[in-house]
PDB file of C-alpha atoms and ligand atoms in Angstrom:
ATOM      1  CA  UNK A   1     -24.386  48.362  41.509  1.00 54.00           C
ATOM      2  CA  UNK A   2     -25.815  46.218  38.471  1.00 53.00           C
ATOM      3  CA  UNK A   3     -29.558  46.597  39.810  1.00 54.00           C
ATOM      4  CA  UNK A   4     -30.016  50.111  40.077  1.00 53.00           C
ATOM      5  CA  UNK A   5     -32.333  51.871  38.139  1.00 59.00           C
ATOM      6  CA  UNK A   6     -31.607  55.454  38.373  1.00 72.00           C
ATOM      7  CA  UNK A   7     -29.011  57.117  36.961  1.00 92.00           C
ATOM      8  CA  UNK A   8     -25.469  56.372  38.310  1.00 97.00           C
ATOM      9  CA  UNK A   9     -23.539  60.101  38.739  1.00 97.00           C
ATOM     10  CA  UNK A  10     -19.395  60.815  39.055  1.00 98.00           C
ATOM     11  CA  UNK A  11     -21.116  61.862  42.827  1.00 98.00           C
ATOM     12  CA  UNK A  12     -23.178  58.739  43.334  1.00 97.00           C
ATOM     13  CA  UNK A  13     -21.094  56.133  41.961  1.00 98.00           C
ATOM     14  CA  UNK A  14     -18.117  57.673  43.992  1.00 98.00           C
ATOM     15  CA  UNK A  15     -19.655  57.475  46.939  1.00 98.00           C
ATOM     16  CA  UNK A  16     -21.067  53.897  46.408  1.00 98.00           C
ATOM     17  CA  UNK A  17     -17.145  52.357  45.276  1.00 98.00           C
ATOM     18  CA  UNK A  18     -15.731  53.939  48.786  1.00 98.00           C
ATOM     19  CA  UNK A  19     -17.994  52.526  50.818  1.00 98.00           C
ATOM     20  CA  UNK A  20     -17.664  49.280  48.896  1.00 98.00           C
ATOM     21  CA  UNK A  21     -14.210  49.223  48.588  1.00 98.00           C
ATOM     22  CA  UNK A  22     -13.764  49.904  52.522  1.00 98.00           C
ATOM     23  CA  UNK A  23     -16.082  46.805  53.332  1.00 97.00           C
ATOM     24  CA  UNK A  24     -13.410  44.845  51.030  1.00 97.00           C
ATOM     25  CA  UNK A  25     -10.453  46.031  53.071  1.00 96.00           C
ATOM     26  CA  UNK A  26      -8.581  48.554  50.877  1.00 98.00           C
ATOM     27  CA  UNK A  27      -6.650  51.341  52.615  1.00 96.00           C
ATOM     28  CA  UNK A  28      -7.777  54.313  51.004  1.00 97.00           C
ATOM     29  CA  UNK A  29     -10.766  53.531  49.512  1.00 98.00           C
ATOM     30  CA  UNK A  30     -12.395  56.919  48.194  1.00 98.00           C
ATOM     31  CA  UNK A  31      -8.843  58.011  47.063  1.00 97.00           C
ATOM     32  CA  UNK A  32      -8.551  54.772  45.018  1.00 98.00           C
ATOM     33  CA  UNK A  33     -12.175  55.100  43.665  1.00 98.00           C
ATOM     34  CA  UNK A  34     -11.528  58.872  42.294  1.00 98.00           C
ATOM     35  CA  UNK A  35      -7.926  57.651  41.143  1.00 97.00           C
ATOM     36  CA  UNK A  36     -10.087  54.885  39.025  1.00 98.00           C
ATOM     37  CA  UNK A  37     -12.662  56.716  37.638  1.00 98.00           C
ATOM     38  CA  UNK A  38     -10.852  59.660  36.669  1.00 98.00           C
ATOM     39  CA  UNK A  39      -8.537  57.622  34.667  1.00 97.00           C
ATOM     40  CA  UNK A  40     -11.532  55.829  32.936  1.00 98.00           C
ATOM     41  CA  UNK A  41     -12.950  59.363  32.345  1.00 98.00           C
ATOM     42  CA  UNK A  42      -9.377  60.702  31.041  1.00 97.00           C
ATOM     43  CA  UNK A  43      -9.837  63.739  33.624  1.00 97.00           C
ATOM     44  CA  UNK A  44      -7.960  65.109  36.935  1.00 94.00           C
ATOM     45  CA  UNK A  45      -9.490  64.340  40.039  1.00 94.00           C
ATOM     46  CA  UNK A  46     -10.435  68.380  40.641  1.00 96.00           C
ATOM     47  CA  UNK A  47     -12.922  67.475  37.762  1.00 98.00           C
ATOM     48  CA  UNK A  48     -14.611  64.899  39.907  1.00 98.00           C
ATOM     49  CA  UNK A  49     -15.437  67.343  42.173  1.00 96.00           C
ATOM     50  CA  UNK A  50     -16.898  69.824  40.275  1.00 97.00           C
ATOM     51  CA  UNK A  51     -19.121  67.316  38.579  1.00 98.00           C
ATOM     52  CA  UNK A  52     -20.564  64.960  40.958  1.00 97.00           C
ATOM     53  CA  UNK A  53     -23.986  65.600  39.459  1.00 97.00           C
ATOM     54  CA  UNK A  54     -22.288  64.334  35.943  1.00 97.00           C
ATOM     55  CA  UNK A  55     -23.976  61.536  34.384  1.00 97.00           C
ATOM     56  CA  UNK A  56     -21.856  58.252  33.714  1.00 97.00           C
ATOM     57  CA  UNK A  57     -22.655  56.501  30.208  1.00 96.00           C
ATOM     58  CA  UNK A  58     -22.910  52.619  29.828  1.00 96.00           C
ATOM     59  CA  UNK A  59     -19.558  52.099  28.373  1.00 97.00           C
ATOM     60  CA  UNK A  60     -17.993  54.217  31.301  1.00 97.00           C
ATOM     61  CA  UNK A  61     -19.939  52.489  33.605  1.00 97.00           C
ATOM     62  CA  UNK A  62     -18.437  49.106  32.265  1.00 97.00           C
ATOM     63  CA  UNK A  63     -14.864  50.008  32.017  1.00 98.00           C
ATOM     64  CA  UNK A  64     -14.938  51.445  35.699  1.00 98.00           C
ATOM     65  CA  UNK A  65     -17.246  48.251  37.157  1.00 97.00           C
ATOM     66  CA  UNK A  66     -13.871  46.021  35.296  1.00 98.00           C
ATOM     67  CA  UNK A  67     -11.495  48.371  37.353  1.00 98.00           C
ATOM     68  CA  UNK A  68     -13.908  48.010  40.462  1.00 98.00           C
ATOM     69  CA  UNK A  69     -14.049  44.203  40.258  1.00 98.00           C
ATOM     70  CA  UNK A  70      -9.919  44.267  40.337  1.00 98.00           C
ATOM     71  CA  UNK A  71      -9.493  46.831  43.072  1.00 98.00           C
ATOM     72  CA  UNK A  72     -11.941  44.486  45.291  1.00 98.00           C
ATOM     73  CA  UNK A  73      -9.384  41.672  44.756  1.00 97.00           C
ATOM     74  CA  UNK A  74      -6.695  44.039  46.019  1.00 98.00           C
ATOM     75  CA  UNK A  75      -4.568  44.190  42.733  1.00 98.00           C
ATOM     76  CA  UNK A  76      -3.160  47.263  43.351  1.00 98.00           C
ATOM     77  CA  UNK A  77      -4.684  50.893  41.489  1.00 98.00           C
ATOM     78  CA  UNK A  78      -1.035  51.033  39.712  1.00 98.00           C
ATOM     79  CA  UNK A  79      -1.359  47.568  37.647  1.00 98.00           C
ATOM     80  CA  UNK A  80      -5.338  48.422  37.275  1.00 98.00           C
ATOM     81  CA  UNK A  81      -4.645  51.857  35.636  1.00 98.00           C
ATOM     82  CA  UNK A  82      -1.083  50.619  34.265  1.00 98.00           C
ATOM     83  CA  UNK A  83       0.160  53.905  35.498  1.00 97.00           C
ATOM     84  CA  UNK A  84       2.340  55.687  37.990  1.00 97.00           C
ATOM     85  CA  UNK A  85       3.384  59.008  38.948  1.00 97.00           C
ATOM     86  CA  UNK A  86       7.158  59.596  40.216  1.00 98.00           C
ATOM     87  CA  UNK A  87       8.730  62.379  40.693  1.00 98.00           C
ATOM     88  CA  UNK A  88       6.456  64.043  38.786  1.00 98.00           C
ATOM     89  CA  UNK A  89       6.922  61.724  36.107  1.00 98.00           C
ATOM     90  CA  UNK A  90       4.213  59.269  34.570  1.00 97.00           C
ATOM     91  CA  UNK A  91       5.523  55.992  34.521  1.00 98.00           C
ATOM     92  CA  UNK A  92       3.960  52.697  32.846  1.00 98.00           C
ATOM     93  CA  UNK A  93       4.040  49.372  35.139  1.00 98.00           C
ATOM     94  CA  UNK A  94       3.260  45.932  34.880  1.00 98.00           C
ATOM     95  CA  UNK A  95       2.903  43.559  37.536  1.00 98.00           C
ATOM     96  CA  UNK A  96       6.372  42.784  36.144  1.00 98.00           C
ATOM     97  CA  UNK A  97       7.914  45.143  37.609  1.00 98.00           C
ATOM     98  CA  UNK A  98       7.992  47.068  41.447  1.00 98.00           C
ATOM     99  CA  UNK A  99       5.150  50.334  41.609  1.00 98.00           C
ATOM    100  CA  UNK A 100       7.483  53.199  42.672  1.00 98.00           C
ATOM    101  CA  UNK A 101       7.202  54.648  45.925  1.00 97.00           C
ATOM    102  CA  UNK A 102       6.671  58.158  46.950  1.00 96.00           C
ATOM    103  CA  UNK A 103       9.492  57.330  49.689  1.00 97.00           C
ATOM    104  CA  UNK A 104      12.346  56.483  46.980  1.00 98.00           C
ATOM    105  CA  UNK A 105      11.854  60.474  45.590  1.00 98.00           C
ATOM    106  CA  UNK A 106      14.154  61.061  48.449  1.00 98.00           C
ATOM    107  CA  UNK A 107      16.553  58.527  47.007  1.00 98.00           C
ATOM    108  CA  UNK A 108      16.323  60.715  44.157  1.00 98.00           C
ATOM    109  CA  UNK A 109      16.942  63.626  45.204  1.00 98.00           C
ATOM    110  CA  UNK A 110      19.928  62.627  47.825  1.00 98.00           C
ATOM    111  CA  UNK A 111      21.433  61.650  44.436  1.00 98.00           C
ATOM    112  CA  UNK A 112      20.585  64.759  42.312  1.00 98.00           C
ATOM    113  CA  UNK A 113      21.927  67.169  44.679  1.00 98.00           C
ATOM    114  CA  UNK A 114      25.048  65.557  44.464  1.00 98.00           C
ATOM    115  CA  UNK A 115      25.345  65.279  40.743  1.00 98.00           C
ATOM    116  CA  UNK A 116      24.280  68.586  39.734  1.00 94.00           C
ATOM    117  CA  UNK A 117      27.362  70.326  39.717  1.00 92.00           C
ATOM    118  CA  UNK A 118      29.398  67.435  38.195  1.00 96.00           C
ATOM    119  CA  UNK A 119      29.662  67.702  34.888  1.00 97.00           C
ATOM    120  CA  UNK A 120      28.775  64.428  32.904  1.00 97.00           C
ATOM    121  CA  UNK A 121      28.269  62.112  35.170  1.00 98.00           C
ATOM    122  CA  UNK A 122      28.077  58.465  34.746  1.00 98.00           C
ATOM    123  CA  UNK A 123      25.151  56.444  36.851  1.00 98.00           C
ATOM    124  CA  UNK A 124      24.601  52.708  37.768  1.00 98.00           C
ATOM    125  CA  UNK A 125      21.232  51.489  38.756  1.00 98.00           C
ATOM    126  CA  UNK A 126      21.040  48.415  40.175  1.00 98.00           C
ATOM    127  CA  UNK A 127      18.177  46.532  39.924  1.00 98.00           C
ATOM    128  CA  UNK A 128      16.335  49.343  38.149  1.00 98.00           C
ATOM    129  CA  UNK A 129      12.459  47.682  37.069  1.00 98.00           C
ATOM    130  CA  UNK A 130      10.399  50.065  35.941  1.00 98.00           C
ATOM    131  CA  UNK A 131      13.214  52.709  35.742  1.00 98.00           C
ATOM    132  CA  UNK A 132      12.236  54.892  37.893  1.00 98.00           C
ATOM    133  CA  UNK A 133      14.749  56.222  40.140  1.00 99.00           C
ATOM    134  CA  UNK A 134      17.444  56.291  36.761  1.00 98.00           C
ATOM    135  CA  UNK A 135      14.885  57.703  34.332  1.00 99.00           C
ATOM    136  CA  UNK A 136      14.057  60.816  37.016  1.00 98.00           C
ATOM    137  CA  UNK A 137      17.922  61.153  37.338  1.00 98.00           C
ATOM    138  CA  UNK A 138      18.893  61.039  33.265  1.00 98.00           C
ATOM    139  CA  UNK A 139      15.473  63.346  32.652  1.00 98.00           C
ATOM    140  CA  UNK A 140      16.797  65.621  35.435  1.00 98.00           C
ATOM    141  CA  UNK A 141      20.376  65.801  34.486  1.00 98.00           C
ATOM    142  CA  UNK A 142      20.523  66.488  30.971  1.00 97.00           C
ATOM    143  CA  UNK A 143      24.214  65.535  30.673  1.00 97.00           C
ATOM    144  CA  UNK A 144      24.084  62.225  32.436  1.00 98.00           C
ATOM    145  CA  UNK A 145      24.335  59.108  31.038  1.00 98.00           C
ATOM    146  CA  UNK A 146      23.020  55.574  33.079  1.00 98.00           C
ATOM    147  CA  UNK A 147      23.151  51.933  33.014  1.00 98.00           C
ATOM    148  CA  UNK A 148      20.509  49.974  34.380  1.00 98.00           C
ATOM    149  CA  UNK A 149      20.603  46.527  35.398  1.00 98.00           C
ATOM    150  CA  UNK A 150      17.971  43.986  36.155  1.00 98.00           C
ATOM    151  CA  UNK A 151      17.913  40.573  36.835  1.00 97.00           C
ATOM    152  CA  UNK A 152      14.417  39.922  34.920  1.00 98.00           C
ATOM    153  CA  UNK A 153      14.149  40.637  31.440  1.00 98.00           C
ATOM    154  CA  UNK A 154      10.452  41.787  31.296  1.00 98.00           C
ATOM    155  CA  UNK A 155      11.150  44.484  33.761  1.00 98.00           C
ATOM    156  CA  UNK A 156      14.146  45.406  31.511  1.00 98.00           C
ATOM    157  CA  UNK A 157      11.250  45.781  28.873  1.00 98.00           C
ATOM    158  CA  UNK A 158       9.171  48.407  30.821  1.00 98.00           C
ATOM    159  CA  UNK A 159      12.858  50.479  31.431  1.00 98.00           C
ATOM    160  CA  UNK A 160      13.270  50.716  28.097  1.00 98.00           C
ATOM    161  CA  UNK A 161       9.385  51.609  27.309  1.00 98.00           C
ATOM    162  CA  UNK A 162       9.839  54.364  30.473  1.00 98.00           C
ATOM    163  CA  UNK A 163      13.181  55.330  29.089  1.00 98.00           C
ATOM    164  CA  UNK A 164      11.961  56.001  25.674  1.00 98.00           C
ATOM    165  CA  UNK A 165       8.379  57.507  26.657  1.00 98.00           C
ATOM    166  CA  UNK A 166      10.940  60.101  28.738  1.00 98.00           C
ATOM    167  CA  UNK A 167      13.516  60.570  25.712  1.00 98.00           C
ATOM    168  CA  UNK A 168      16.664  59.807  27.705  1.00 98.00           C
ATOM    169  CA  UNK A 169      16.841  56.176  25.749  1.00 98.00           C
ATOM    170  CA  UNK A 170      19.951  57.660  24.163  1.00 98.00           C
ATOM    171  CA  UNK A 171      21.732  58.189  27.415  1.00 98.00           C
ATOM    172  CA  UNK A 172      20.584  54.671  29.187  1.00 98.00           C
ATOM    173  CA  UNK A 173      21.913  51.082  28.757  1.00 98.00           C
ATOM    174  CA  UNK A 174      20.132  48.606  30.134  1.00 98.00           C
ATOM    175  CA  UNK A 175      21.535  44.839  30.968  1.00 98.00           C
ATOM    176  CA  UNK A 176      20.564  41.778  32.030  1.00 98.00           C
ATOM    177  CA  UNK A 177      22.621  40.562  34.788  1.00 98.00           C
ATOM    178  CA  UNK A 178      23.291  39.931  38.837  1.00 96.00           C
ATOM    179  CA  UNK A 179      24.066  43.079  40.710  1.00 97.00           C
ATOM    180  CA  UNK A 180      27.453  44.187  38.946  1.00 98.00           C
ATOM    181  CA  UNK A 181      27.727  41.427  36.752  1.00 96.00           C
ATOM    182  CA  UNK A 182      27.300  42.831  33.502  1.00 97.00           C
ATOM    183  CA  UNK A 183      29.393  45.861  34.069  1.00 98.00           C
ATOM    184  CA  UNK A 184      32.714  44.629  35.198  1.00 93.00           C
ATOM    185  CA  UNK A 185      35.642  46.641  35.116  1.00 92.00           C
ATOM    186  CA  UNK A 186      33.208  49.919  34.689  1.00 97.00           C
ATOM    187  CA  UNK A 187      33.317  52.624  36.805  1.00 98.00           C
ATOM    188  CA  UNK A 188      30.611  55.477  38.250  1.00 98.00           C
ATOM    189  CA  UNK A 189      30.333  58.076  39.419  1.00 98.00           C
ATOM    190  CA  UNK A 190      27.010  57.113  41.417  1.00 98.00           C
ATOM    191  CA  UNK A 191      25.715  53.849  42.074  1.00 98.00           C
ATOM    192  CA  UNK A 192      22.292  53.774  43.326  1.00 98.00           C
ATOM    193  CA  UNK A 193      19.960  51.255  43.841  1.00 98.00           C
ATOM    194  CA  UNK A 194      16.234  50.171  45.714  1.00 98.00           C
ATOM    195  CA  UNK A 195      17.338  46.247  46.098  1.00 98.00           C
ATOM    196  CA  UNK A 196      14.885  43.695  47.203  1.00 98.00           C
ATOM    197  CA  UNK A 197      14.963  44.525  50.991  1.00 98.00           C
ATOM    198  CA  UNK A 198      12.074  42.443  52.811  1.00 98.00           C
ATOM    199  CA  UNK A 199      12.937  39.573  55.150  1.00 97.00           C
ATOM    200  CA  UNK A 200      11.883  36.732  53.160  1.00 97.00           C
ATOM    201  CA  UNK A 201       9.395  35.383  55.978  1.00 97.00           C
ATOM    202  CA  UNK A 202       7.710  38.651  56.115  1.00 97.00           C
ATOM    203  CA  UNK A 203       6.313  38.290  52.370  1.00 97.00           C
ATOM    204  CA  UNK A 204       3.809  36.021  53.628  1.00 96.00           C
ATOM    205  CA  UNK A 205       2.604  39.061  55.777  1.00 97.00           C
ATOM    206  CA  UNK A 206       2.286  42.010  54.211  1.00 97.00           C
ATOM    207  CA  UNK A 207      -0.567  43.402  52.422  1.00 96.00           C
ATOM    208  CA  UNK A 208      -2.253  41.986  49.373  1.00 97.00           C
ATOM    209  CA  UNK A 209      -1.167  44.672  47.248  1.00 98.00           C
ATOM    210  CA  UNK A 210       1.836  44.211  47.981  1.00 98.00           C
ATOM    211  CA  UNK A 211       2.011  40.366  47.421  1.00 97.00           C
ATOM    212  CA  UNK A 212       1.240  41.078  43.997  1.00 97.00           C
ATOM    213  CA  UNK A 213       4.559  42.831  43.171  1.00 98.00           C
ATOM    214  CA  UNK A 214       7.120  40.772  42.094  1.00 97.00           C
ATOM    215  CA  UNK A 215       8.552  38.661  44.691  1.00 97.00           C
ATOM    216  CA  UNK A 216      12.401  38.975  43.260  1.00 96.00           C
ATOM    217  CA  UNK A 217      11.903  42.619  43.852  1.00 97.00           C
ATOM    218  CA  UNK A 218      11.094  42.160  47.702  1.00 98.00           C
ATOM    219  CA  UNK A 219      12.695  39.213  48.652  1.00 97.00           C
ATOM    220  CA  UNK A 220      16.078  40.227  50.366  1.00 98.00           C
ATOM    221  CA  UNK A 221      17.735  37.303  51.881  1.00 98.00           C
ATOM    222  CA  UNK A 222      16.665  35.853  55.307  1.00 97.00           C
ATOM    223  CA  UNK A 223      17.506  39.066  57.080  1.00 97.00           C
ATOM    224  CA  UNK A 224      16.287  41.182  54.248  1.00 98.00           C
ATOM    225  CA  UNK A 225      20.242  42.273  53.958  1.00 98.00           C
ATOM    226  CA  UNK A 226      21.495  39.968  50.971  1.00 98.00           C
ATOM    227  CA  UNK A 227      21.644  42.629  48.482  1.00 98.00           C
ATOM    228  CA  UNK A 228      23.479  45.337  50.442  1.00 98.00           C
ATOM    229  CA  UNK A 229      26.024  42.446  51.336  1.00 97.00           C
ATOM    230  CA  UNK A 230      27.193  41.987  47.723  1.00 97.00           C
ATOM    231  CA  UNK A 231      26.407  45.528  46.688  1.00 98.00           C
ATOM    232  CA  UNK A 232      28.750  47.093  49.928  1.00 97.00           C
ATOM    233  CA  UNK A 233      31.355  44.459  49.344  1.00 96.00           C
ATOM    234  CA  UNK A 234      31.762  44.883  45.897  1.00 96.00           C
ATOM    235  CA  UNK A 235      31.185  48.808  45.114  1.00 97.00           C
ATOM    236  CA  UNK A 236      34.409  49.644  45.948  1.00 96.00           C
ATOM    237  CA  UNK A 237      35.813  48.613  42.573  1.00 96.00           C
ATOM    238  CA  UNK A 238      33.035  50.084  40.705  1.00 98.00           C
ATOM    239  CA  UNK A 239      32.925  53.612  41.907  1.00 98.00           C
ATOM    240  CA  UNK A 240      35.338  56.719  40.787  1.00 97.00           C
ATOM    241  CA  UNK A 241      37.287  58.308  43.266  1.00 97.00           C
ATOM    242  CA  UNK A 242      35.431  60.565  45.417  1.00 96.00           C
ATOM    243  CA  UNK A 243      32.003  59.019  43.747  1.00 98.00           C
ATOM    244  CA  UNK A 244      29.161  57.668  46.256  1.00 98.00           C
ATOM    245  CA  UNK A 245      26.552  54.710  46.958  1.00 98.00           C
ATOM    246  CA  UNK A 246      23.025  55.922  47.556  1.00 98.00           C
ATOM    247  CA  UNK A 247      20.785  52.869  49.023  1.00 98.00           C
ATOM    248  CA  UNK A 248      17.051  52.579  49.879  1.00 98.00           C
ATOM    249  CA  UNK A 249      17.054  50.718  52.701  1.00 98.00           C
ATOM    250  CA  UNK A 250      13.941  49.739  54.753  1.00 97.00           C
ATOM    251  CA  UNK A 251      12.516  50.006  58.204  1.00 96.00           C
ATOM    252  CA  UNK A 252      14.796  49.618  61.041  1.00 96.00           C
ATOM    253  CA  UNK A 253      17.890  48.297  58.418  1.00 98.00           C
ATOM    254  CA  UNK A 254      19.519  51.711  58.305  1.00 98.00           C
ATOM    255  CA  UNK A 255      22.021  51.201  61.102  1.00 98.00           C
ATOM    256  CA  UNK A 256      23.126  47.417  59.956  1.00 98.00           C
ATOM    257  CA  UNK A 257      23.549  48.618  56.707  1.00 98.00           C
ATOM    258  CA  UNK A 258      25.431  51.663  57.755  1.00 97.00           C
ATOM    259  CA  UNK A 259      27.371  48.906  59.945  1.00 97.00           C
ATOM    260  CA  UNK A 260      28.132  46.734  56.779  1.00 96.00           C
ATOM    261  CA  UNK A 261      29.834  49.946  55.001  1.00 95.00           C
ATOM    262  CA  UNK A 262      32.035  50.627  57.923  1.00 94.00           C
ATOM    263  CA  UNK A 263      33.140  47.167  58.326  1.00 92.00           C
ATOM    264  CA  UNK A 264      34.358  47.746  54.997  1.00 84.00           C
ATOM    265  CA  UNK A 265      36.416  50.306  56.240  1.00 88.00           C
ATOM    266  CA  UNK A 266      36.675  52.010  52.695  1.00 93.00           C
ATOM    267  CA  UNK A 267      33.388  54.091  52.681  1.00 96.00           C
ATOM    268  CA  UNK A 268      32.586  56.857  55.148  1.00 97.00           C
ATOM    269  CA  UNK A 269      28.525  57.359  56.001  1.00 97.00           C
ATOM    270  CA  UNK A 270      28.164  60.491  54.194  1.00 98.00           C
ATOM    271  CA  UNK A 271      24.233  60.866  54.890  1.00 98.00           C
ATOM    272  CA  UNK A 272      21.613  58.871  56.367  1.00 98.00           C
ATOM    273  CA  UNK A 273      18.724  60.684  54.879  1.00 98.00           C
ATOM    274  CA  UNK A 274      14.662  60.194  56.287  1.00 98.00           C
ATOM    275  CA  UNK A 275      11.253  59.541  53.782  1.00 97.00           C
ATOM    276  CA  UNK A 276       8.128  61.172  54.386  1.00 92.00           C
ATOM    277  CA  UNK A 277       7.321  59.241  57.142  1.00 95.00           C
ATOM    278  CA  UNK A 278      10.617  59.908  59.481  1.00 97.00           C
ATOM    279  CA  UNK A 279      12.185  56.542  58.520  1.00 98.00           C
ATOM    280  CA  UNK A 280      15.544  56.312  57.892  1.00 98.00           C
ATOM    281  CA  UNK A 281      15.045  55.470  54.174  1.00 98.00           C
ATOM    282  CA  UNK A 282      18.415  56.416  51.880  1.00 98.00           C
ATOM    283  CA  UNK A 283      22.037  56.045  52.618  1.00 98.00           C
ATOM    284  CA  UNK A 284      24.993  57.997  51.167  1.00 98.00           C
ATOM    285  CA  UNK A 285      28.389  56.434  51.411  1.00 98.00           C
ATOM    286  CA  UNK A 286      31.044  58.389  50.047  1.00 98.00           C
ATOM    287  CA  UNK A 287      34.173  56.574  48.461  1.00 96.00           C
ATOM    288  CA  UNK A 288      37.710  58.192  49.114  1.00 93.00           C
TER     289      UNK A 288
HETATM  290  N1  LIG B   1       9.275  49.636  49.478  1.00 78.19           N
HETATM  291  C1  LIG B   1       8.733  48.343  49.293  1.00 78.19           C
HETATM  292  C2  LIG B   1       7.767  48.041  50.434  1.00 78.19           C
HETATM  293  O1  LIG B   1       7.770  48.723  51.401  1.00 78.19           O
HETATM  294  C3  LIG B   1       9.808  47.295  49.252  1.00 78.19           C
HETATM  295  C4  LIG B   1      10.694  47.508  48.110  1.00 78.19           C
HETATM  296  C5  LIG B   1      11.987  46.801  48.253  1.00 78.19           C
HETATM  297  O2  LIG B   1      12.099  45.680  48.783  1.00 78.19           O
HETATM  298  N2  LIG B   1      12.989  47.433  47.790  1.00 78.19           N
HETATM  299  O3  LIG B   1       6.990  47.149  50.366  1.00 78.19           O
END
């Protein structure tokens, strides 16, 4: 795009970075290109469109070719940008920590309509990264309070810059630690959590992008299951009477999970909830 001559416009240069991107692989390519340049031009996408004829200056032009470059290499527009948006929420990521998923909103919201009458409640969130799914819940219930655990302390970091950017730092504690290991002898009345789910030999496979997230937030075992193991086996002693487990789960894992709860035999299957995409996605057990 170096050599031409002419004036590069929001219009030109858009269509130019789809076509490019495409050749390169990436999914959505004219989605990504208008997610990219409307964050170097600090604008909403609807302003792309009503200025394709808008000129692009030299310094805009350089930021946006740096952005370009790293798309091309399939880093993913959420580490480019530094940005995310969940539910309805703008959070800051690293490629320290997961990008949050449109599909865990619905982990969200199984959890919210079950707190919202209860007054005060206290929330665990296992594994939490970029805080996400306990930031959304805190900003959403105004009386809640949350811990959030994470094995890896510079995803801790981005919690507590989410937390803070969100002002519900006062009501969250994060920890360091292995699944409930910090918090022993605690109880909640919610635990939820998006563990690392993917069978480890499936890394290898899946897309760049998403090769570039961090493999201890994937990485679930040899059957992808590891984490629901020690969260199912141990929960009981962790949760308030009458209080319930909410669990991302991924494809095709809803039933063994579901299976691992009522092996248990202390938690009923309260909900098995689908995403966006009609994949059984969030689990509900209820404790007695
Ligand atoms: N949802 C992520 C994916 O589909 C996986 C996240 C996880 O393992 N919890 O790639």
């Amino acid at each position: 795009m170096s050599e031409k001559i002419e004036q590069w416009t929001v219009g030109s240069i858009l269509k130019w970075t789809g076509q490019y991107f495409c050749e390169k692989g990436v999914e959505s390519p004219r989605l990504d290109a208008e997610v990219l340049l409307s964050h170097i031009l600090g604008k909403d996408r609807l302003y792309l469109y009503v200025h394709f004829d808008r000129p692009l200056d030299e310094q805009e032009l350089t930021d946006y070719r740096k952005m370009v470059k790293q798309r091309a290499q399939r880093i993913p527009v959420a580490y480019i940008t530094g940005r995310k948006e969940f539910m309805g929420l703008d959070f800051a990521v690293t490629p320290d920590v997961l990008i949050p998923r449109p599909d865990t909103e619905v982990l969200v919201e199984a959890v919210l309509e079950r707190l919202k009458e209860k007054d005060k409640p206290l929330v665990l969130d296992i594994g939490t990264g970029s805080g996400a799914i306990i930031i959304s819940l805190l900003a959403k219930l105004p009386d809640a309070c949350g811990i959030g655990i994470d094995l890896s302390v510079p995803a801790l970091a981005m919690t507590g810059k989410n937390a803070a950017t969100h002002h519900v730092h006062d009501r969250l504690q994060l920890m360091e630690g292995d699944v409930f290991g910090p918090v022993s002898g605690q109880q909640f009345d919610a635990i939820v959590s998006n563990p690392p789910y993917i069978p480890d030999k499936d890394i290898d496979g899946l897309e760049p992008e998403v090769r570039r997230e961090p493999y201890g937030a994937l990485a679930g075992g040899q059957d992808g299951l590891n984490f629901y193991r020690r969260i199912i086996s141990q929960a009981p002693g962790y949760v308030n009477p009458g209080g319930f487990v909410a669990l991302e789960v991924g494809i095709n894992q809803a039933e063994a999970v579901a299976a691992l709860a009522k092996q248990d035999g202390i938690f009923t299957v309260e909900a098995v909830i689908k995403d966006y995409s009609g994949v059984e996605r969030v689990l509900v057990l209820r404790a007695p």
